Coordinates of C-alpha atoms and ligand atoms in Angstrom, one line a residue:
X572 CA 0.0 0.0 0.0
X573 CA 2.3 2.3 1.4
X574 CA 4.9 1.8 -2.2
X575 CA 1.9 2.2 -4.3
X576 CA 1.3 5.6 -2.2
X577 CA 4.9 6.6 -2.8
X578 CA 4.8 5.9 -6.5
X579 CA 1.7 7.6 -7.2
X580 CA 3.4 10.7 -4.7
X581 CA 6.6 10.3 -7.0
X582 CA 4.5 10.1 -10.5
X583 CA 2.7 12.8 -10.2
X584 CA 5.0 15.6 -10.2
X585 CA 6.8 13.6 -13.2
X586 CA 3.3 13.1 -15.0
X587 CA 3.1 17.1 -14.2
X588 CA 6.4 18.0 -15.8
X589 CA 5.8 15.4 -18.8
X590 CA 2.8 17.6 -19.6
X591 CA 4.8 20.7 -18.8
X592 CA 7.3 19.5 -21.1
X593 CA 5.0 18.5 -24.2
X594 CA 2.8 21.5 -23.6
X595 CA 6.4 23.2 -24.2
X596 CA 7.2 21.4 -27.1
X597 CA 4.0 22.0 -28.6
X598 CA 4.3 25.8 -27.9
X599 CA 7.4 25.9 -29.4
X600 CA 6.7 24.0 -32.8
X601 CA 3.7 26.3 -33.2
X602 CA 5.6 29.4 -32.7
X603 CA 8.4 27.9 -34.8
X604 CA 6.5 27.3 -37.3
X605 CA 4.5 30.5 -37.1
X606 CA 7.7 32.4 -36.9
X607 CA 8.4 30.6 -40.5
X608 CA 5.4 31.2 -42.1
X609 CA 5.8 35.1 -42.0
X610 CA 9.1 34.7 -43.3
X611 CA 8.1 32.4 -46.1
X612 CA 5.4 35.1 -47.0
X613 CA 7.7 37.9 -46.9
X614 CA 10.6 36.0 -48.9
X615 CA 8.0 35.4 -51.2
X616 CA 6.6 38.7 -51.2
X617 CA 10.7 40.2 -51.5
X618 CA 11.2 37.2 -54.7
X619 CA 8.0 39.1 -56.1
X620 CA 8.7 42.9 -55.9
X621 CA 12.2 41.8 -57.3
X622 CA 10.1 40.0 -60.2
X623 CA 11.7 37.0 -59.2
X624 CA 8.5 34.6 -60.5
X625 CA 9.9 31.2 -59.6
X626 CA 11.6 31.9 -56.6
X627 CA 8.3 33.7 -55.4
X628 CA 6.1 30.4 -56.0
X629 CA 8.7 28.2 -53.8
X630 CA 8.5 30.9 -50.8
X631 CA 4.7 31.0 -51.4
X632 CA 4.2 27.1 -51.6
X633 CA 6.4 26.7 -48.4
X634 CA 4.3 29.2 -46.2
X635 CA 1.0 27.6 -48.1
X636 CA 2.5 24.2 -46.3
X637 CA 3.0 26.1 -43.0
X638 CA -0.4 27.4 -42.9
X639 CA -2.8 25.2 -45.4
X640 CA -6.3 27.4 -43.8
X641 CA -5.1 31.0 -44.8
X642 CA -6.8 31.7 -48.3
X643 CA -5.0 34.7 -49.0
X644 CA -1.7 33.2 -49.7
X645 CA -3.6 30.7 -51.6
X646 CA -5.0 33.5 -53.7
X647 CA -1.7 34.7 -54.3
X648 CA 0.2 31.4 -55.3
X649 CA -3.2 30.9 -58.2
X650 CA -2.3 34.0 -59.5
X651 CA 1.7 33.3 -59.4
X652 CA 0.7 30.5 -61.7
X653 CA -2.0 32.0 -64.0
X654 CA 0.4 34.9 -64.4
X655 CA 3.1 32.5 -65.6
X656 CA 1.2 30.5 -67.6
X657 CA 0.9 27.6 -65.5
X658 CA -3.1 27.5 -66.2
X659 CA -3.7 23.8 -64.7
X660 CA -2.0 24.9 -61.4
X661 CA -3.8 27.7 -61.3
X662 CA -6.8 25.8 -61.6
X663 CA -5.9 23.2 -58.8
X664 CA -4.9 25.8 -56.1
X665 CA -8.7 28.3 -56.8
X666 CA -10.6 24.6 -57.1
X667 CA -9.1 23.5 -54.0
X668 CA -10.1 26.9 -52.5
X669 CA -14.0 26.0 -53.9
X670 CA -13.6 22.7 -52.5
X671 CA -13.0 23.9 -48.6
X672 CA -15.4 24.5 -46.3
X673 CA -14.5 26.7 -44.3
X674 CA -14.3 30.2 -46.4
X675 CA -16.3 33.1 -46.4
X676 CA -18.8 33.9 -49.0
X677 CA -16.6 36.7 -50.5
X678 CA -13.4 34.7 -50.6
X679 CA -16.0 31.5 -52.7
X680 CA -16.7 34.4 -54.9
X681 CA -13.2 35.4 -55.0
X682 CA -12.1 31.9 -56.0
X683 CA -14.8 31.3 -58.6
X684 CA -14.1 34.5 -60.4
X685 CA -10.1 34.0 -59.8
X686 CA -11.5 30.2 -61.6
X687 CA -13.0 32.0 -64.4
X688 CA -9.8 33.9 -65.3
X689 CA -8.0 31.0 -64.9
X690 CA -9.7 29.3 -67.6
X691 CA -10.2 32.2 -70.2
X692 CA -6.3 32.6 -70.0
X693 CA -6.1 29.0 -70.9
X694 CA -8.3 29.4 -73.7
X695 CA -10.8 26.7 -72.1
X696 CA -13.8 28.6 -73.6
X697 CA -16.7 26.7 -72.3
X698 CA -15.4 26.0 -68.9
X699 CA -15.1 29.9 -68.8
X700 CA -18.3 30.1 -69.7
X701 CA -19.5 27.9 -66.7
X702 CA -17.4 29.7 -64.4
X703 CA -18.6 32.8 -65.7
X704 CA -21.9 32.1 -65.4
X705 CA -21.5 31.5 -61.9
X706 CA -20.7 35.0 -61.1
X707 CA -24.2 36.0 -61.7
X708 CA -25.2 37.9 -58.5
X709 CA -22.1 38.8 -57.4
X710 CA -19.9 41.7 -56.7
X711 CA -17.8 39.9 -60.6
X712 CA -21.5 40.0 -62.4
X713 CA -20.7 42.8 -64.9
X714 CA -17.2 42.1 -65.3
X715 CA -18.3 38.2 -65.8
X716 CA -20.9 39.5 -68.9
X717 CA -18.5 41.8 -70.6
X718 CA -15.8 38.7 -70.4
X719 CA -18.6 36.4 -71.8
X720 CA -19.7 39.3 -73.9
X721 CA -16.3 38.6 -75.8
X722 CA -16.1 35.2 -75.8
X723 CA -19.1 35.4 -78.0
X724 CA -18.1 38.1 -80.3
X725 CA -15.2 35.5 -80.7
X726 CA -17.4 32.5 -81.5
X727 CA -19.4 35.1 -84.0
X728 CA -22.7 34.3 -81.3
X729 CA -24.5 37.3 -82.8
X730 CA -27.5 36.6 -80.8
X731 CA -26.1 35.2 -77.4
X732 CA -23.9 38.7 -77.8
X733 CA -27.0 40.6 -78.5
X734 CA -28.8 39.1 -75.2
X735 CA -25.6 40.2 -72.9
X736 CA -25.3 43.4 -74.2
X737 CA -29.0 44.5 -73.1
X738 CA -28.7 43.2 -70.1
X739 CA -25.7 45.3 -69.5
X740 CA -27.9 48.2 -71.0
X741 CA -30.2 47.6 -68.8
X742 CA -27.7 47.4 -65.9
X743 CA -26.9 51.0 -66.4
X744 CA -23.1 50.0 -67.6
X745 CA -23.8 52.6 -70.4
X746 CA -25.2 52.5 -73.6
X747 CA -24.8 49.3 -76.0
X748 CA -27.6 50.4 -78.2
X749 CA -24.4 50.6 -81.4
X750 CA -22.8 47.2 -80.4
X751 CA -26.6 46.1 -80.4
X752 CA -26.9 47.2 -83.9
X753 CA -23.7 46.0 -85.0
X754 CA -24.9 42.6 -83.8
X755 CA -28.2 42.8 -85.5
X756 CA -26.2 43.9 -88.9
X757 CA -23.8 40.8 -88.3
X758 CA -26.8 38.7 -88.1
X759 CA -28.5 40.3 -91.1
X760 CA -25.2 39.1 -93.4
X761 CA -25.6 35.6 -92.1
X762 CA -29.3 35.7 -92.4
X763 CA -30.4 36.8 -95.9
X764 CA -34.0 36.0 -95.6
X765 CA -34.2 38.0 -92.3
X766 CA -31.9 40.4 -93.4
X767 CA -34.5 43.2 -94.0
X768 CA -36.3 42.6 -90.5
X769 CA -33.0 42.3 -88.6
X770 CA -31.8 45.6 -90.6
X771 CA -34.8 47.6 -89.8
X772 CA -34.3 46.6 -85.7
X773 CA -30.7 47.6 -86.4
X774 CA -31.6 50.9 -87.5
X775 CA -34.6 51.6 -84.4
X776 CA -31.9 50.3 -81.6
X777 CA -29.0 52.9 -83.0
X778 CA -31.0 55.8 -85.1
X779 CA -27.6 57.7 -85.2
X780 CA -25.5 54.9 -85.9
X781 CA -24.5 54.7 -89.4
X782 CA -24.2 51.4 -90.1
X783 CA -28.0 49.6 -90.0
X784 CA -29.0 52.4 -92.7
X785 CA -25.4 52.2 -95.2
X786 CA -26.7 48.1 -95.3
X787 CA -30.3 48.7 -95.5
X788 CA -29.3 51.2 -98.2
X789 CA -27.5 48.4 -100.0
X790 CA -30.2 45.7 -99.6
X791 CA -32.7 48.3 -101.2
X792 CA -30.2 49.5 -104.2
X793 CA -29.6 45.3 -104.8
X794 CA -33.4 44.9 -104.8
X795 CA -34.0 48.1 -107.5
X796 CA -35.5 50.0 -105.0
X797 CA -33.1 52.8 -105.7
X798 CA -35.8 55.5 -104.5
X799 CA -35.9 54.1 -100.6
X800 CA -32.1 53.2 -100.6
X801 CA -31.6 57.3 -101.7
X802 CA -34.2 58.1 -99.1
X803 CA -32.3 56.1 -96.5
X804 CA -29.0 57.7 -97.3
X805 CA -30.0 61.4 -97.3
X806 CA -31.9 60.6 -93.8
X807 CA -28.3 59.3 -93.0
X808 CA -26.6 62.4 -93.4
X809 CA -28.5 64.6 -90.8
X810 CA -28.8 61.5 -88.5
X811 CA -24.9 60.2 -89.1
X812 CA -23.2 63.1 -90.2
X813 CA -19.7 61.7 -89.0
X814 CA -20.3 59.0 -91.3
X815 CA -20.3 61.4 -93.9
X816 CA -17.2 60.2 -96.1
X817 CA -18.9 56.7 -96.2
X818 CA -22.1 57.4 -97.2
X819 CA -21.1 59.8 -100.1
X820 CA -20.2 56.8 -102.4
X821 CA -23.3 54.8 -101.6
X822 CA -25.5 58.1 -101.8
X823 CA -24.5 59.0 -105.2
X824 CA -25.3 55.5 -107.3
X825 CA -28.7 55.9 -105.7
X826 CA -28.5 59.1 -106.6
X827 CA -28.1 58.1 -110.3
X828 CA -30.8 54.8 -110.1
X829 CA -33.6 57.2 -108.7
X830 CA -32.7 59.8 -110.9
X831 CA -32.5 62.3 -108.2
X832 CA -29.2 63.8 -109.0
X833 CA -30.8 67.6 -109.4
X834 CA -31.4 67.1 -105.4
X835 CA -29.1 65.2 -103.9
X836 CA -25.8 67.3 -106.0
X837 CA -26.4 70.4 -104.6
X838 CA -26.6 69.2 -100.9
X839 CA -23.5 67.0 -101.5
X840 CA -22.1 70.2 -102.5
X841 CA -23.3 72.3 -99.8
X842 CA -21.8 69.8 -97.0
X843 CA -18.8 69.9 -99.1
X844 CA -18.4 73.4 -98.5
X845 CA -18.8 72.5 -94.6
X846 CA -16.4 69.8 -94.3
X847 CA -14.1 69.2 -97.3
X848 CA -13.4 65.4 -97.9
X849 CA -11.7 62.8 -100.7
X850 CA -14.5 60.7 -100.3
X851 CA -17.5 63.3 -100.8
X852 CA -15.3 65.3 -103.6
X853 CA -15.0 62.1 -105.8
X854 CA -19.1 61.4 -105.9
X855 CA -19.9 65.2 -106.4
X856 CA -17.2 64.5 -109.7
X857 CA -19.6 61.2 -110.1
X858 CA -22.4 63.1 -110.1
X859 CA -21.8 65.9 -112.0
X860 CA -20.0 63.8 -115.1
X861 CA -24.0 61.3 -114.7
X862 CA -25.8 64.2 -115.5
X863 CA -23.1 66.6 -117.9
X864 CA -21.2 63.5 -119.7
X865 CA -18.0 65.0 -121.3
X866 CA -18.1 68.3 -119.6
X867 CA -14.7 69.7 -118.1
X868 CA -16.1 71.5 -115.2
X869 CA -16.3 68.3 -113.2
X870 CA -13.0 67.4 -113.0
X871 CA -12.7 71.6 -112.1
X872 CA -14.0 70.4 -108.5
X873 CA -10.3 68.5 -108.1
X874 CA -8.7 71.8 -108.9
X875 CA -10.9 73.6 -106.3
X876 CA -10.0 70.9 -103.6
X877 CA -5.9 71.2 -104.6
X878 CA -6.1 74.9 -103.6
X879 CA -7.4 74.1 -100.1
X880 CA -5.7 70.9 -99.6
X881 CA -2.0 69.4 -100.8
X882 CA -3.7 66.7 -102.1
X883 CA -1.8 63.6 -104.0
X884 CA -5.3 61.5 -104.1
X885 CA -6.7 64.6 -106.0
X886 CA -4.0 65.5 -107.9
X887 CA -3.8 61.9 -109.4
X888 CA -7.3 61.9 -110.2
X889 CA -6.9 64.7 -111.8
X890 CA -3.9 63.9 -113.8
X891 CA -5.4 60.8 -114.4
X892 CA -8.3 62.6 -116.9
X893 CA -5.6 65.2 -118.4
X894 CA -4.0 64.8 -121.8
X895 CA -0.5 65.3 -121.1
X896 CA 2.4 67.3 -123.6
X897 CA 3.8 64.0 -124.0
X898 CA 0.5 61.5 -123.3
X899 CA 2.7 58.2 -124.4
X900 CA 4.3 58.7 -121.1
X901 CA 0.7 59.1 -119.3
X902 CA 0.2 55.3 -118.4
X903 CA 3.6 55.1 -116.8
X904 CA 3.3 58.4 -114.9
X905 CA -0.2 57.4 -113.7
X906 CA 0.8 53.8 -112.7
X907 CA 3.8 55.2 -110.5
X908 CA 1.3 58.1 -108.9
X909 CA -1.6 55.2 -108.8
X910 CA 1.2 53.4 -106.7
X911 CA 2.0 56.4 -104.5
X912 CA -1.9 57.0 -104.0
X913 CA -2.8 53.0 -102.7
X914 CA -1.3 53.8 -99.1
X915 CA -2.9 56.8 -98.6
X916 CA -6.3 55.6 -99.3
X917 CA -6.9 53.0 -96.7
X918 CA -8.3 53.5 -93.9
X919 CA -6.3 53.2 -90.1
X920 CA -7.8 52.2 -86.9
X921 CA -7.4 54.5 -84.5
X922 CA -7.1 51.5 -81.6
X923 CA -4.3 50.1 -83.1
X924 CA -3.1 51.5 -86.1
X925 CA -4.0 48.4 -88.2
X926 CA -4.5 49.6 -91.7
X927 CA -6.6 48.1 -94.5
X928 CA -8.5 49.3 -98.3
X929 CA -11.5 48.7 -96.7
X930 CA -13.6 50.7 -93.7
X931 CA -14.4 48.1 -91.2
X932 CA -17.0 48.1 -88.5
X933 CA -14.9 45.8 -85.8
X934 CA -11.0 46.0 -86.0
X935 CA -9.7 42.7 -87.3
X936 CA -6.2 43.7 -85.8
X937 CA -7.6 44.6 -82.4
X938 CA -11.1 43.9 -82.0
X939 CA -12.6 47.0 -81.1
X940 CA -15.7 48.4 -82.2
X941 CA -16.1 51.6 -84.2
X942 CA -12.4 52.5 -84.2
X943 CA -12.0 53.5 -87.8
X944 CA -12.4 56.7 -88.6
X945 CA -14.5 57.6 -91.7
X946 CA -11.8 59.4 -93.5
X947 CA -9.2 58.1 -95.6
X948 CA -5.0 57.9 -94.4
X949 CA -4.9 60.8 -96.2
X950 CA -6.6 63.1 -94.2
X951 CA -6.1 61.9 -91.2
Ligands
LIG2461 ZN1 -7.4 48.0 -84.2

């Protein structure tokens, strides 16, 4: 009895400083290790102001191992990866983020959209679109729409585009009523037999826009309905006036179909005087050879634009209709000027500086909307 007494007398204080001792132990590792974990982080922080990429990942991964619950080095290591191309990493770390129980709404929100990026960087299209979708509702929403926005303009989804882009119109994330047309004329190409209808919508959605009327123009003029296409086009140049080098072209050939040259001249001539151009001085020449054939006086109106402007578009065309002292030169001469003229005719985008002979609507350099200018290299 009385050895039992002493032994449990004797373990007692030895069970005590056992405890003491592992209670110690345990202190220690945690602080050790918490002492680590801030210096992990800061190494990695120090690897990443010194753009040191790889290096940065290590410390990051190390202080991710130290402390697997704290989501903001998490968030940091997914974007490490994403930012260096490592998409599938990027994917594991914000999934594994998803996965966890234990985060706060915002941070869930923060993973999923931190997802989404993850896979439109990668290029994985409809898994973007998933994620995307996800971040309906939350604080991403509108950036999530214009991302999928994109994605659809990239696929050529006129009417999936169409659908985001009045929602986002109706979210007050300013107007989308010209992308909107520009969607509905993209659709109107593909579709033919609705191309009128789709046209028409084009032209209610964006009244000033210049587009919707220029193709419902064209549709008309194809049709022989050149008295509505002319009618379209001189509404076009109160309600698009910017558009003004574009729609002298079109404007005059259904000008000349509808037999309305006696109206349509004198007002080209009359904007003319406003707002000098290449594009609106070559259809007033048009129009004044259609209804004088042979007369000099048209060609007069190149002269009249050489005085106000150093021209080289005008003074080829010019050239181009004169009989020279020594005319057996005149096709050489006009092929090198012709040559000299090509560059300065095309049109530039404004985004970008892409260059092309034709106007377009959406940059096929950089993808922006609207972006070319009306006017010619020339006179820009
Ligand atoms: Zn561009």
């Amino acid at each position: 009895m009385e050895s039992e007494l002493n032994w449990i007398l004797l373990g007692l204080p030895i069970a005590f400083g056992l405890g003491w001792l592992a209670s110690r132990l345990d202190l220690r590792q945690w602080r050790m290790e918490n002492r680590q974990n801030p210096r992990a982080y800061f190494r990695g922080l120090n690897f990443l102001l010194n753009e040191q990429q790889d290096q940065a990942i290590d410390a990051f991964i190390e202080a991710v191992q130290n402390d697997p619950d704290t989501s903001e080095l998490h968030f940091a290591l997914g974007n490490l990866f994403r930012r260096r191309g490592e998409y599938e990493r990027a994917v594991r770390v914000h999934e594994h983020l998803l996965a966890r129980g234990d985060i706060s709404l915002a941070d869930r929100q923060r993973a999923q959209h931190a997802l989404a990026l993850d896979y439109l960087k990668a290029g994985l299209i409809d898994r973007a679109e998933d994620a995307l979708l996800k971040l309906e509702g939350t604080p991403f929403e509108q950036e999530a729409r214009l991302a999928r926005l994109a994605n659809y303009e990239r696929s050529r989804d006129w009417s999936q585009a169409a659908q985001i882009a009045r929602q986002l119109d109706q979210a007050g994330q300013g107007s989308f009523a010209t992308r909107l047309a520009h969607y509905l004329c993209e659709q109107a190409s593909a579709q033919p037999e609705q191309a009128l209808a789709l046209l028409e919508q084009a032209r209610e959605t964006a009244p000033h826009a210049a587009r919707p009327r220029l193709e419902l123009a064209r549709l008309q003029l194809q049709a022989g309905q050149a008295l509505s296409a002319c009618a379209i086009l001189e509404d076009a140049l109160e309600a698009a006036p910017s558009a003004l080098p574009l729609l002298a072209a079109p404007l005059a050939e259904a000008a000349m179909a509808a037999d309305r040259v006696p109206v349509v001249l004198p007002r080209l001539q009359a904007l003319y005087r406003q707002s000098p151009g290449i594009d609106l001085l070559q259809a007033i020449v048009t129009l004044h050879q259609a209804s004088a054939p042979g007369a000099a006086s048209a060609r007069d109106w190149y002269i009249q634009h050489l005085e106000q402007e150093p021209s080289l578009v005008a003074a080829s065309r010019w050239i181009a209709g004169e009989r020279l002292e020594h005319e057996q030169f005149h096709p050489l001469v006009q092929r090198a000027l012709d040559h000299a003229v090509g560059p300065l005719l095309r049109y530039r985008c404004a985004a970008c500086g892409f260059e092309a002979k034709q106007h377009f609507w959406q940059c096929p350099g950089c993808q922006t909307w609207d972006s070319y200018p009306a006017r010619r290299v020339e006179e820009l």
